[in-house]
XYZ file of C-alpha atoms in Angstrom:
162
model
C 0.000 0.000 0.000
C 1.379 3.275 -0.885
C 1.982 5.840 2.056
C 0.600 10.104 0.902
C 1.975 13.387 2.478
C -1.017 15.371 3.245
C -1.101 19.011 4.128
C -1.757 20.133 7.630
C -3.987 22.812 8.928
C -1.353 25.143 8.735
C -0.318 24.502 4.852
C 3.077 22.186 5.936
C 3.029 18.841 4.463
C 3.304 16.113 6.765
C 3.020 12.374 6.626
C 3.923 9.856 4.806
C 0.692 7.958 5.928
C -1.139 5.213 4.682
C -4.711 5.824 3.682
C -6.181 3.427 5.985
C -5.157 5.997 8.720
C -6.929 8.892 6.737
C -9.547 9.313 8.816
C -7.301 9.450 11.670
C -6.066 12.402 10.254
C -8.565 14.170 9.312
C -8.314 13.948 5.895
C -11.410 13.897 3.904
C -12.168 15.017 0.125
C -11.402 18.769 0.490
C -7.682 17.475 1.420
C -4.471 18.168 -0.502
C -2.608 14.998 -0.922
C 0.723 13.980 -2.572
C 2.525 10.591 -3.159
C 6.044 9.722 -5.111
C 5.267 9.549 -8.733
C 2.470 12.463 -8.476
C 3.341 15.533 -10.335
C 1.281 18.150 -8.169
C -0.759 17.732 -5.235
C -4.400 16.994 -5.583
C -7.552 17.075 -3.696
C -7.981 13.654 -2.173
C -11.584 13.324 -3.358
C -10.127 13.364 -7.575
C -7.777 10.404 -6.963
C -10.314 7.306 -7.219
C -8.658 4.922 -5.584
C -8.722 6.846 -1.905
C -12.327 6.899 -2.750
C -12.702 3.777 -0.666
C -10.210 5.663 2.682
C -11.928 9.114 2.797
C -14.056 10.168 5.770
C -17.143 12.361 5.152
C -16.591 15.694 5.351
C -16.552 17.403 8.799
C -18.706 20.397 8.750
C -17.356 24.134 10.033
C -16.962 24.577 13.603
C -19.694 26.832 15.364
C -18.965 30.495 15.133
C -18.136 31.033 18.789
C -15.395 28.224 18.715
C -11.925 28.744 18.348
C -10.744 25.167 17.668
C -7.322 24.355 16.093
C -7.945 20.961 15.487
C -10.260 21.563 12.103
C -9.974 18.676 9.539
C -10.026 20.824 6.800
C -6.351 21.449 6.215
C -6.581 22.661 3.007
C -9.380 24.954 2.482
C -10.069 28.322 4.763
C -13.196 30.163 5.790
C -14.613 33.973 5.353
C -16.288 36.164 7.384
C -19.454 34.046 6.485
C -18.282 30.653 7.509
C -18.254 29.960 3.849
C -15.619 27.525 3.152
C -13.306 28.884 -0.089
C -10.549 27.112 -2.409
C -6.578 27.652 -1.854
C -5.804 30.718 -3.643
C -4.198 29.578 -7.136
C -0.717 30.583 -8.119
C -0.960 33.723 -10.298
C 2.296 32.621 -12.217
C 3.566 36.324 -11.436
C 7.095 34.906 -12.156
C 6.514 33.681 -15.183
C 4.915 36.500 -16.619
C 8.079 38.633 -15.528
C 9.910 36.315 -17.091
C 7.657 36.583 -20.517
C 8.016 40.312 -20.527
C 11.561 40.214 -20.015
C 13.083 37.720 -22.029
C 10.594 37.058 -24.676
C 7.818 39.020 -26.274
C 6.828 42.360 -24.575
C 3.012 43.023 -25.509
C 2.050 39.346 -24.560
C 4.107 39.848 -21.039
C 2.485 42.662 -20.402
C -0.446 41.154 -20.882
C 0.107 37.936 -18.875
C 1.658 40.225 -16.071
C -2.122 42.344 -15.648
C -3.603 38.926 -15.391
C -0.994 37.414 -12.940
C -2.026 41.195 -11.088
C -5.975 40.333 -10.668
C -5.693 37.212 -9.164
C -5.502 37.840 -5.293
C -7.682 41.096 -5.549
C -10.491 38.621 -7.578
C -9.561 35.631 -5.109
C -10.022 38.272 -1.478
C -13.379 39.667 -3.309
C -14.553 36.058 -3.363
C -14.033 35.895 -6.974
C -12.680 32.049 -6.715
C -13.305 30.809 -10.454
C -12.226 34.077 -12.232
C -9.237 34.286 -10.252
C -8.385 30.655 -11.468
C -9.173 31.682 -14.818
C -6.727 34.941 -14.589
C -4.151 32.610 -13.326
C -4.941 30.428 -16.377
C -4.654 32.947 -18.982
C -2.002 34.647 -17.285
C -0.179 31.080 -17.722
C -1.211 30.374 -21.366
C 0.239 34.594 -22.406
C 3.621 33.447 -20.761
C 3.754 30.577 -22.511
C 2.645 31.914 -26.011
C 4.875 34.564 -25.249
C 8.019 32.073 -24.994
C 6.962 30.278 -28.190
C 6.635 33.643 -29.522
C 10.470 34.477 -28.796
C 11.472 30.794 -29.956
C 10.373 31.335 -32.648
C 11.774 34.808 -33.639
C 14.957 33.712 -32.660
C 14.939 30.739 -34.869
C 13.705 33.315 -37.462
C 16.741 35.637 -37.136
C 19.258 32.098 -37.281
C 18.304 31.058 -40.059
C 17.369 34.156 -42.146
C 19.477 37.066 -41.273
C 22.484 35.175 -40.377
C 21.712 33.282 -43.348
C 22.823 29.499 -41.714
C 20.132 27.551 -44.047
């Protein structure tokens, strides 16, 4: 049986455990899980074969309790008790990176998306946010083909190598 890092309420990993001790844990659907082989960590709930390991979900606390001890690890609450998502990665560096080094107009671009993300995320924006940190992803990267491509342009024509 293979052993997953899980991360805690405070965003650390910790582990490795087996599933069988998920519920000892805490760890339900909503929890961020990682083994050796995985490329990124993923909800526990999309992996089917925890399916079988995963407690039900353990709803919020009352308001007028301050307990530390909250099984969900990996998601926060607002003002409202409303449970959110983690705040996506904006892919800020990348889009530096894209304005820098390759093409200017698309980094520029990418780097105003990258920019909306936490305002939209704090607002309670939680799918546009994802989808600025998306397109602010997909500029950077057209933006590096973009440069590949002009540089592969200048070899071969202006230095005239063909």
């Amino acid at each position: 049986m293979e052993h997953y890092f899980y991360l805690n309420s405070n965003n650390e990993p910790e582990g490795p455990i087996p599933p069988t001790d998920f519920v000892q844990y805490c760890i339900n659907e909503t929890s961020m899980v990682w083994k050796p082989g995985m490329q990124n960590w993923m909800r526990a709930g999309q992996i089917p074969e925890l399916f079988p390991y995963l407690g039900p979900s353990i709803p919020p606390p009352p308001a007028d309790m301050n307990n530390h001890n909250s099984c969900h690890a990996n998601t926060s609450h607002d003002n409202n008790n409303q449970y959110k998502p983690l705040r996506p990665d904006n892919n800020m560096i990348w889009a530096v990176l894209a304005t820098i080094f390759c093409c200017f107009p698309l980094g520029i671009y990418a780097l105003i998306q990258a920019s909306n993300v936490k305002t939209l995320y704090y607002t309670g924006h939680y799918d546009k946010a994802q989808e600025m940190a998306n397109e602010a992803a997909t500029w950077s990267m057209i933006s590096a083909l973009l440069a590949v491509v002009g540089w592969i342009f200048y070899i071969f024509y202006y230095l005239k190598i063909a």
